[in-house]
C-alpha cells in the first residue's frame, strides 16, 4: 500500500481536495500546479491533525494558489488534470479527472492513487459524473477493498525505543542512546541505535540503512561464495561485481552482460534460507534472463525447495519493506 493519499479539507468555507504524500523529509511542504492541483508532502511521522492545522493556518495562501492553478488549467488547453469530489452512496469520493486524447471515459481505481478518471476534452463534467454514478457499486467495492487492505498493513516504522527490526529473520528490539557519534550495533536480541538526536526519524532511518548495508557487504558475498559451486558446475562465471543498495521494488537484480549482481540492503533482514533463494534466483538469470518455464526449472535444480522460501519471503516483504522504509512496493526477486 502506498504512502500517498487523496484527502479533503475545508479552508475558509471552501472544500479543497489535495494529495498527501509521506516522504523522508523534515518539514511539511505545499505545492500547487495547474496539472496536479494541490499537493502536500510531509515527514513520515507527521500527524494528520497537525498537517490540517498547518494548512488552515496558511489557508489564504493556499486558496490563492489553488484559484490561480485552476484558472491556468483552463488556459492550458485540452490536456489538463483536476481534483474533484462526488457524493456516491452517501460518501464523498475524491477523484482525479484527466482530460486527454482518449476515445471514451475510463475509470481506474488503485490503492495508492485512489480514483482516477480519464476522458476526452469535449466531455462535460456532468456526463463524466453520470458515468461514475452508473458504476457506483464498482467504485464503492474497490474503495472498501483498499481500505481493508490499508488497515491490515503494518505502520511505517519510526525507529522508536521498543520497536523492532529483523536481522537474518530474527526480530531485534530497538533501543535508543544519545550519542555524539551516529551508529547502530547488535547487542544480544537488541539493536542499539546511537544518535545525536534520538527523536529524528530520518536520522535514525539513515543510521539503520547504513547498518543494513554494512552487514550485507559482510554477509552476502560469503553466502554467494558458499553457493557458487552449484552454478560453477553449469559453467557460470562468478560475478565481476556484487553491489548493494536500498531497493523497495525488488530483492535483487542481475545484469548478465556486465556480470553484475545487485542486492537490496533489506535482504539481510530475511532468514538465511530466504536469502539463499534470492541469490539462487539471481544467479539463474545468468542462464535465463527472463522468468520463463525454463528459468524456474533451472532454479529448481539449483534449489529444489525454492518455492517454500519464496513464499516465506513474500510473507515478510510488507513487514520489512514498508515498515522499515515507508516504501509502497511489494518486493520480489527480479
mmCIF file of C-alpha atoms in Angstrom:
data_model
loop_
_atom_site.group_PDB
_atom_site.id
_atom_site.type_symbol
_atom_site.label_atom_id
_atom_site.label_comp_id
_atom_site.label_asym_id
_atom_site.label_seq_id
_atom_site.Cartn_x
_atom_site.Cartn_y
_atom_site.Cartn_z
ATOM 1 C CA UNK A 1 0.000 0.000 0.000
ATOM 2 C CA UNK A 2 1.264 3.455 -0.862
ATOM 3 C CA UNK A 3 2.118 6.359 1.414
ATOM 4 C CA UNK A 4 0.176 8.636 -0.971
ATOM 5 C CA UNK A 5 -3.441 9.593 -0.248
ATOM 6 C CA UNK A 6 -6.172 11.877 -1.571
ATOM 7 C CA UNK A 7 -7.827 13.947 1.176
ATOM 8 C CA UNK A 8 -10.208 16.873 1.608
ATOM 9 C CA UNK A 9 -10.182 19.901 3.884
ATOM 10 C CA UNK A 10 -12.395 22.959 4.346
ATOM 11 C CA UNK A 11 -10.441 26.220 4.114
ATOM 12 C CA UNK A 12 -12.349 29.430 4.822
ATOM 13 C CA UNK A 13 -15.614 27.684 3.950
ATOM 14 C CA UNK A 14 -14.295 26.224 0.663
ATOM 15 C CA UNK A 15 -13.840 22.459 0.159
ATOM 16 C CA UNK A 16 -10.384 21.711 -1.183
ATOM 17 C CA UNK A 17 -9.126 18.331 -2.390
ATOM 18 C CA UNK A 18 -5.422 17.642 -2.081
ATOM 19 C CA UNK A 19 -2.903 14.834 -2.408
ATOM 20 C CA UNK A 20 -0.868 13.992 0.702
ATOM 21 C CA UNK A 21 2.352 12.046 0.329
ATOM 22 C CA UNK A 22 4.655 10.964 3.147
ATOM 23 C CA UNK A 23 8.367 11.241 2.365
ATOM 24 C CA UNK A 24 11.777 11.209 4.064
ATOM 25 C CA UNK A 25 11.780 14.967 4.630
ATOM 26 C CA UNK A 26 11.892 17.225 7.692
ATOM 27 C CA UNK A 27 9.040 19.665 7.095
ATOM 28 C CA UNK A 28 5.554 19.870 5.582
ATOM 29 C CA UNK A 29 5.702 21.352 2.065
ATOM 30 C CA UNK A 30 2.889 22.811 -0.047
ATOM 31 C CA UNK A 31 2.841 22.582 -3.847
ATOM 32 C CA UNK A 32 0.163 23.630 -6.310
ATOM 33 C CA UNK A 33 0.273 23.291 -10.107
ATOM 34 C CA UNK A 34 -2.335 23.554 -12.884
ATOM 35 C CA UNK A 35 -1.686 19.929 -13.883
ATOM 36 C CA UNK A 36 -1.737 18.225 -10.476
ATOM 37 C CA UNK A 37 -3.603 20.647 -8.237
ATOM 38 C CA UNK A 38 -2.785 20.929 -4.526
ATOM 39 C CA UNK A 39 -0.091 18.542 -3.342
ATOM 40 C CA UNK A 40 1.271 18.261 0.211
ATOM 41 C CA UNK A 41 4.453 16.380 1.139
ATOM 42 C CA UNK A 42 5.088 15.597 4.782
ATOM 43 C CA UNK A 43 7.523 13.634 7.010
ATOM 44 C CA UNK A 44 6.541 10.047 7.826
ATOM 45 C CA UNK A 45 5.970 10.929 11.480
ATOM 46 C CA UNK A 46 3.732 13.957 10.775
ATOM 47 C CA UNK A 47 0.321 13.821 12.482
ATOM 48 C CA UNK A 48 -2.742 14.321 10.216
ATOM 49 C CA UNK A 49 -4.327 16.774 12.647
ATOM 50 C CA UNK A 50 -1.151 18.865 12.723
ATOM 51 C CA UNK A 51 -0.984 18.819 8.927
ATOM 52 C CA UNK A 52 -4.582 20.059 8.660
ATOM 53 C CA UNK A 53 -3.881 22.749 11.259
ATOM 54 C CA UNK A 54 -0.863 23.865 9.240
ATOM 55 C CA UNK A 55 -2.977 24.034 6.076
ATOM 56 C CA UNK A 56 -5.681 26.084 7.821
ATOM 57 C CA UNK A 57 -3.046 28.480 9.161
ATOM 58 C CA UNK A 58 -1.953 29.022 5.559
ATOM 59 C CA UNK A 59 -5.457 28.940 4.059
ATOM 60 C CA UNK A 60 -5.256 32.344 2.355
ATOM 61 C CA UNK A 61 -2.025 31.489 0.561
ATOM 62 C CA UNK A 62 -3.266 28.020 -0.374
ATOM 63 C CA UNK A 63 -6.623 29.192 -1.741
ATOM 64 C CA UNK A 64 -4.898 31.879 -3.780
ATOM 65 C CA UNK A 65 -2.573 29.250 -5.282
ATOM 66 C CA UNK A 66 -5.464 26.838 -5.945
ATOM 67 C CA UNK A 67 -7.541 29.530 -7.711
ATOM 68 C CA UNK A 68 -4.580 30.562 -9.849
ATOM 69 C CA UNK A 69 -3.854 26.929 -10.726
ATOM 70 C CA UNK A 70 -7.495 26.287 -11.671
ATOM 71 C CA UNK A 71 -7.545 29.402 -13.798
ATOM 72 C CA UNK A 72 -4.308 28.400 -15.515
ATOM 73 C CA UNK A 73 -5.526 24.867 -16.161
ATOM 74 C CA UNK A 74 -8.414 26.237 -18.209
ATOM 75 C CA UNK A 75 -5.949 28.096 -20.412
ATOM 76 C CA UNK A 76 -3.530 25.186 -20.792
ATOM 77 C CA UNK A 77 -5.714 23.510 -23.414
ATOM 78 C CA UNK A 78 -7.270 20.119 -23.743
ATOM 79 C CA UNK A 79 -4.666 18.218 -21.680
ATOM 80 C CA UNK A 80 -5.272 19.018 -18.028
ATOM 81 C CA UNK A 81 -5.985 17.453 -14.659
ATOM 82 C CA UNK A 82 -8.406 18.429 -11.927
ATOM 83 C CA UNK A 83 -9.002 17.258 -8.372
ATOM 84 C CA UNK A 84 -12.747 16.877 -7.833
ATOM 85 C CA UNK A 85 -15.225 15.234 -5.458
ATOM 86 C CA UNK A 86 -18.536 13.422 -5.999
ATOM 87 C CA UNK A 87 -21.034 12.017 -3.484
ATOM 88 C CA UNK A 88 -21.515 8.302 -4.160
ATOM 89 C CA UNK A 89 -23.706 6.202 -1.883
ATOM 90 C CA UNK A 90 -23.692 8.922 0.753
ATOM 91 C CA UNK A 91 -19.891 9.047 0.715
ATOM 92 C CA UNK A 92 -17.760 11.947 -0.557
ATOM 93 C CA UNK A 93 -15.388 10.379 -3.083
ATOM 94 C CA UNK A 94 -12.391 12.414 -4.192
ATOM 95 C CA UNK A 95 -11.183 11.686 -7.705
ATOM 96 C CA UNK A 96 -8.639 12.908 -10.214
ATOM 97 C CA UNK A 97 -10.066 13.922 -13.585
ATOM 98 C CA UNK A 98 -7.644 13.841 -16.512
ATOM 99 C CA UNK A 99 -8.579 15.241 -19.909
ATOM 100 C CA UNK A 100 -6.506 13.568 -22.576
ATOM 101 C CA UNK A 101 -6.581 12.042 -26.060
ATOM 102 C CA UNK A 102 -8.818 9.054 -25.338
ATOM 103 C CA UNK A 103 -11.935 7.866 -27.151
ATOM 104 C CA UNK A 104 -14.144 7.204 -24.131
ATOM 105 C CA UNK A 105 -14.415 7.747 -20.398
ATOM 106 C CA UNK A 106 -12.096 5.440 -18.461
ATOM 107 C CA UNK A 107 -12.226 4.665 -14.748
ATOM 108 C CA UNK A 108 -9.226 3.409 -12.758
ATOM 109 C CA UNK A 109 -9.036 2.769 -9.004
ATOM 110 C CA UNK A 110 -5.871 1.803 -7.145
ATOM 111 C CA UNK A 111 -4.709 1.660 -3.562
ATOM 112 C CA UNK A 112 -2.000 4.280 -3.980
ATOM 113 C CA UNK A 113 -3.622 6.843 -6.295
ATOM 114 C CA UNK A 114 -7.308 6.451 -5.432
ATOM 115 C CA UNK A 115 -9.999 7.095 -8.043
ATOM 116 C CA UNK A 116 -8.834 8.409 -11.413
ATOM 117 C CA UNK A 117 -10.950 9.192 -14.462
ATOM 118 C CA UNK A 118 -9.695 9.984 -17.956
ATOM 119 C CA UNK A 119 -11.983 11.483 -20.571
ATOM 120 C CA UNK A 120 -11.889 13.205 -23.966
ATOM 121 C CA UNK A 121 -11.561 17.023 -23.682
ATOM 122 C CA UNK A 122 -15.031 17.507 -25.207
ATOM 123 C CA UNK A 123 -16.864 15.549 -22.496
ATOM 124 C CA UNK A 124 -18.543 17.664 -19.821
ATOM 125 C CA UNK A 125 -18.145 17.055 -16.099
ATOM 126 C CA UNK A 126 -21.858 16.184 -15.735
ATOM 127 C CA UNK A 127 -21.524 13.358 -18.243
ATOM 128 C CA UNK A 128 -18.403 12.087 -16.509
ATOM 129 C CA UNK A 129 -20.048 12.059 -13.108
ATOM 130 C CA UNK A 130 -23.151 10.339 -14.502
ATOM 131 C CA UNK A 131 -20.818 7.633 -15.770
ATOM 132 C CA UNK A 132 -19.279 7.349 -12.299
ATOM 133 C CA UNK A 133 -22.699 7.085 -10.633
ATOM 134 C CA UNK A 134 -23.657 4.281 -13.010
ATOM 135 C CA UNK A 135 -20.549 2.479 -11.790
ATOM 136 C CA UNK A 136 -21.055 3.422 -8.142
ATOM 137 C CA UNK A 137 -21.231 -0.191 -6.913
ATOM 138 C CA UNK A 138 -17.870 -0.975 -8.507
ATOM 139 C CA UNK A 139 -16.287 2.183 -7.075
ATOM 140 C CA UNK A 140 -17.530 1.552 -3.530
ATOM 141 C CA UNK A 141 -16.424 -2.098 -3.619
ATOM 142 C CA UNK A 142 -12.950 -1.102 -4.765
ATOM 143 C CA UNK A 143 -12.591 1.657 -2.168
ATOM 144 C CA UNK A 144 -13.779 -0.664 0.608
ATOM 145 C CA UNK A 145 -11.307 -3.305 -0.522
ATOM 146 C CA UNK A 146 -8.335 -0.917 -0.427
ATOM 147 C CA UNK A 147 -9.471 0.468 2.911
ATOM 148 C CA UNK A 148 -9.476 -3.059 4.373
ATOM 149 C CA UNK A 149 -6.043 -3.686 2.940
ATOM 150 C CA UNK A 150 -4.688 -0.440 4.390
ATOM 151 C CA UNK A 151 -5.947 -1.430 7.841
ATOM 152 C CA UNK A 152 -4.060 -4.716 7.592
ATOM 153 C CA UNK A 153 -0.816 -3.051 6.543
ATOM 154 C CA UNK A 154 1.926 -2.509 9.121
ATOM 155 C CA UNK A 155 2.502 1.124 10.070
ATOM 156 C CA UNK A 156 5.651 2.849 8.895
ATOM 157 C CA UNK A 157 8.499 2.367 11.352
ATOM 158 C CA UNK A 158 9.682 5.456 13.258
ATOM 159 C CA UNK A 159 12.595 3.595 14.922
ATOM 160 C CA UNK A 160 11.267 4.385 18.394
ATOM 161 C CA UNK A 161 12.507 2.673 21.524
ATOM 162 C CA UNK A 162 10.815 -0.728 21.827
ATOM 163 C CA UNK A 163 10.086 -1.173 18.096
ATOM 164 C CA UNK A 164 11.887 -3.939 16.270
ATOM 165 C CA UNK A 165 13.754 -4.679 13.083
ATOM 166 C CA UNK A 166 14.614 -8.042 11.551
ATOM 167 C CA UNK A 167 18.153 -9.353 11.160
ATOM 168 C CA UNK A 168 18.604 -12.733 9.437
ATOM 169 C CA UNK A 169 14.941 -13.451 10.135
ATOM 170 C CA UNK A 170 15.037 -12.700 13.867
ATOM 171 C CA UNK A 171 13.453 -9.586 15.409
ATOM 172 C CA UNK A 172 15.799 -7.216 17.232
ATOM 173 C CA UNK A 173 14.251 -4.776 19.722
ATOM 174 C CA UNK A 174 15.352 -1.203 19.073
ATOM 175 C CA UNK A 175 16.994 0.700 21.918
ATOM 176 C CA UNK A 176 17.986 4.359 21.593
ATOM 177 C CA UNK A 177 21.074 6.010 23.076
ATOM 178 C CA UNK A 178 22.001 9.731 22.797
ATOM 179 C CA UNK A 179 25.497 9.962 21.349
ATOM 180 C CA UNK A 180 27.782 12.387 19.521
ATOM 181 C CA UNK A 181 28.585 9.595 17.049
ATOM 182 C CA UNK A 182 25.887 8.023 14.869
ATOM 183 C CA UNK A 183 25.937 4.233 14.502
ATOM 184 C CA UNK A 184 23.986 1.035 15.208
ATOM 185 C CA UNK A 185 25.133 -2.236 16.735
ATOM 186 C CA UNK A 186 23.630 -5.580 17.745
ATOM 187 C CA UNK A 187 23.689 -6.386 21.431
ATOM 188 C CA UNK A 188 22.083 -9.737 22.147
ATOM 189 C CA UNK A 189 18.455 -9.534 20.956
ATOM 190 C CA UNK A 190 18.587 -5.741 20.637
ATOM 191 C CA UNK A 191 19.653 -3.221 18.019
ATOM 192 C CA UNK A 192 21.236 -0.238 19.748
ATOM 193 C CA UNK A 193 20.914 2.984 17.769
ATOM 194 C CA UNK A 194 23.262 5.780 18.822
ATOM 195 C CA UNK A 195 22.379 9.251 17.544
ATOM 196 C CA UNK A 196 22.761 12.910 18.471
ATOM 197 C CA UNK A 197 19.006 13.432 18.118
ATOM 198 C CA UNK A 198 17.119 10.247 19.006
ATOM 199 C CA UNK A 199 13.797 11.930 18.134
ATOM 200 C CA UNK A 200 14.809 12.487 14.491
ATOM 201 C CA UNK A 201 13.163 9.702 12.466
ATOM 202 C CA UNK A 202 15.095 10.491 9.271
ATOM 203 C CA UNK A 203 18.415 10.407 11.124
ATOM 204 C CA UNK A 204 17.600 7.089 12.792
ATOM 205 C CA UNK A 205 16.456 5.699 9.450
ATOM 206 C CA UNK A 206 19.743 6.666 7.788
ATOM 207 C CA UNK A 207 21.696 5.023 10.631
ATOM 208 C CA UNK A 208 19.724 1.785 10.187
ATOM 209 C CA UNK A 209 20.210 1.938 6.395
ATOM 210 C CA UNK A 210 23.981 2.235 6.869
ATOM 211 C CA UNK A 211 23.939 -0.663 9.339
ATOM 212 C CA UNK A 212 21.985 -2.912 6.949
ATOM 213 C CA UNK A 213 24.278 -2.086 4.043
ATOM 214 C CA UNK A 214 27.449 -2.817 6.025
ATOM 215 C CA UNK A 215 26.056 -6.165 7.201
ATOM 216 C CA UNK A 216 25.022 -7.042 3.624
ATOM 217 C CA UNK A 217 28.524 -6.275 2.390
ATOM 218 C CA UNK A 218 29.918 -8.616 5.065
ATOM 219 C CA UNK A 219 27.434 -11.479 4.779
ATOM 220 C CA UNK A 220 26.041 -11.752 1.234
ATOM 221 C CA UNK A 221 29.397 -12.219 -0.567
ATOM 222 C CA UNK A 222 30.230 -15.090 1.828
ATOM 223 C CA UNK A 223 26.889 -16.733 1.043
ATOM 224 C CA UNK A 224 27.419 -16.236 -2.698
ATOM 225 C CA UNK A 225 30.831 -17.928 -2.482
ATOM 226 C CA UNK A 226 29.381 -20.814 -0.473
ATOM 227 C CA UNK A 227 26.615 -21.387 -3.042
ATOM 228 C CA UNK A 228 28.792 -20.785 -6.100
ATOM 229 C CA UNK A 229 29.828 -24.456 -6.731
ATOM 230 C CA UNK A 230 26.198 -25.158 -7.724
ATOM 231 C CA UNK A 231 26.441 -22.568 -10.505
ATOM 232 C CA UNK A 232 30.054 -23.210 -11.451
ATOM 233 C CA UNK A 233 29.044 -26.728 -12.435
ATOM 234 C CA UNK A 234 26.793 -25.142 -15.095
ATOM 235 C CA UNK A 235 29.633 -23.024 -16.461
ATOM 236 C CA UNK A 236 28.520 -19.776 -14.789
ATOM 237 C CA UNK A 237 31.435 -17.459 -14.050
ATOM 238 C CA UNK A 238 31.499 -15.785 -10.649
ATOM 239 C CA UNK A 239 30.115 -12.202 -10.952
ATOM 240 C CA UNK A 240 32.674 -9.494 -11.610
ATOM 241 C CA UNK A 241 30.912 -7.274 -9.119
ATOM 242 C CA UNK A 242 28.394 -7.502 -6.270
ATOM 243 C CA UNK A 243 26.558 -4.296 -5.467
ATOM 244 C CA UNK A 244 24.319 -3.351 -2.546
ATOM 245 C CA UNK A 245 21.800 -0.537 -2.426
ATOM 246 C CA UNK A 246 18.483 0.279 -0.816
ATOM 247 C CA UNK A 247 15.699 -1.007 -3.076
ATOM 248 C CA UNK A 248 11.971 -1.244 -2.373
ATOM 249 C CA UNK A 249 10.735 -2.828 -5.595
ATOM 250 C CA UNK A 250 12.931 -5.941 -5.705
ATOM 251 C CA UNK A 251 15.286 -8.042 -3.624
ATOM 252 C CA UNK A 252 17.942 -8.163 -6.299
ATOM 253 C CA UNK A 253 18.695 -7.897 -9.979
ATOM 254 C CA UNK A 254 21.123 -9.424 -12.452
ATOM 255 C CA UNK A 255 22.906 -7.792 -15.390
ATOM 256 C CA UNK A 256 24.318 -10.784 -17.291
ATOM 257 C CA UNK A 257 26.012 -8.686 -19.998
ATOM 258 C CA UNK A 258 28.096 -6.872 -17.363
ATOM 259 C CA UNK A 259 28.379 -9.782 -14.904
ATOM 260 C CA UNK A 260 26.916 -7.704 -12.065
ATOM 261 C CA UNK A 261 24.560 -8.765 -9.288
ATOM 262 C CA UNK A 262 22.852 -6.078 -7.202
ATOM 263 C CA UNK A 263 21.121 -6.905 -3.922
ATOM 264 C CA UNK A 264 18.754 -4.880 -1.777
ATOM 265 C CA UNK A 265 20.186 -3.891 1.593
ATOM 266 C CA UNK A 266 16.864 -5.063 3.076
ATOM 267 C CA UNK A 267 17.872 -8.612 2.108
ATOM 268 C CA UNK A 268 19.901 -9.067 5.311
ATOM 269 C CA UNK A 269 16.652 -8.940 7.294
ATOM 270 C CA UNK A 270 15.377 -12.201 5.768
ATOM 271 C CA UNK A 271 16.121 -15.681 7.153
ATOM 272 C CA UNK A 272 19.267 -17.223 5.671
ATOM 273 C CA UNK A 273 17.362 -19.773 3.551
ATOM 274 C CA UNK A 274 15.296 -16.955 2.043
ATOM 275 C CA UNK A 275 18.493 -15.064 1.225
ATOM 276 C CA UNK A 276 19.865 -18.199 -0.420
ATOM 277 C CA UNK A 277 16.696 -18.419 -2.513
ATOM 278 C CA UNK A 278 17.194 -14.840 -3.755
ATOM 279 C CA UNK A 279 20.876 -15.495 -4.515
ATOM 280 C CA UNK A 280 19.998 -18.653 -6.477
ATOM 281 C CA UNK A 281 17.266 -16.708 -8.306
ATOM 282 C CA UNK A 282 19.709 -14.023 -9.430
ATOM 283 C CA UNK A 283 22.467 -16.469 -10.419
ATOM 284 C CA UNK A 284 19.914 -18.362 -12.529
ATOM 285 C CA UNK A 285 19.459 -15.202 -14.606
ATOM 286 C CA UNK A 286 22.988 -15.724 -15.940
ATOM 287 C CA UNK A 287 21.464 -18.676 -17.825
ATOM 288 C CA UNK A 288 17.918 -17.402 -18.450
ATOM 289 C CA UNK A 289 17.436 -13.620 -18.490
ATOM 290 C CA UNK A 290 13.623 -13.875 -18.268
ATOM 291 C CA UNK A 291 11.149 -15.666 -15.997
ATOM 292 C CA UNK A 292 10.252 -18.455 -18.416
ATOM 293 C CA UNK A 293 9.384 -22.040 -17.530
ATOM 294 C CA UNK A 294 12.977 -22.927 -18.367
ATOM 295 C CA UNK A 295 14.153 -20.350 -15.813
ATOM 296 C CA UNK A 296 12.090 -21.838 -12.981
ATOM 297 C CA UNK A 297 13.062 -25.382 -13.961
ATOM 298 C CA UNK A 298 16.731 -24.373 -13.709
ATOM 299 C CA UNK A 299 16.125 -22.576 -10.396
ATOM 300 C CA UNK A 300 14.507 -25.754 -9.014
ATOM 301 C CA UNK A 301 17.646 -27.677 -9.987
ATOM 302 C CA UNK A 302 19.840 -25.194 -8.098
ATOM 303 C CA UNK A 303 17.487 -25.068 -5.085
ATOM 304 C CA UNK A 304 14.679 -27.668 -5.088
ATOM 305 C CA UNK A 305 12.884 -26.062 -2.111
ATOM 306 C CA UNK A 306 12.930 -22.530 -3.573
ATOM 307 C CA UNK A 307 9.105 -22.212 -3.596
ATOM 308 C CA UNK A 308 8.914 -22.769 0.156
ATOM 309 C CA UNK A 309 11.350 -19.948 0.906
ATOM 310 C CA UNK A 310 9.956 -17.693 -1.801
ATOM 311 C CA UNK A 311 6.563 -17.962 -0.065
ATOM 312 C CA UNK A 312 8.125 -17.079 3.301
ATOM 313 C CA UNK A 313 9.919 -14.125 1.712
ATOM 314 C CA UNK A 314 6.638 -12.806 0.350
ATOM 315 C CA UNK A 315 5.010 -13.182 3.768
ATOM 316 C CA UNK A 316 7.695 -10.956 5.283
ATOM 317 C CA UNK A 317 8.031 -8.429 2.478
ATOM 318 C CA UNK A 318 5.449 -5.871 3.703
ATOM 319 C CA UNK A 319 6.808 -6.007 7.247
ATOM 320 C CA UNK A 320 10.376 -5.467 6.068
ATOM 321 C CA UNK A 321 9.999 -3.152 3.088
ATOM 322 C CA UNK A 322 7.120 -0.922 4.205
ATOM 323 C CA UNK A 323 7.768 -0.663 7.920
ATOM 324 C CA UNK A 324 11.491 -0.083 7.512
ATOM 325 C CA UNK A 325 11.415 2.316 4.584
ATOM 326 C CA UNK A 326 7.971 3.759 4.159
ATOM 327 C CA UNK A 327 8.034 2.235 0.814
ATOM 328 C CA UNK A 328 4.973 1.164 -1.137
ATOM 329 C CA UNK A 329 6.089 -1.612 -3.337
ATOM 330 C CA UNK A 330 5.938 -5.331 -2.701
ATOM 331 C CA UNK A 331 9.421 -6.742 -3.057
ATOM 332 C CA UNK A 332 10.249 -9.756 -5.145
ATOM 333 C CA UNK A 333 13.311 -11.307 -6.721
ATOM 334 C CA UNK A 334 13.794 -9.756 -10.125
#
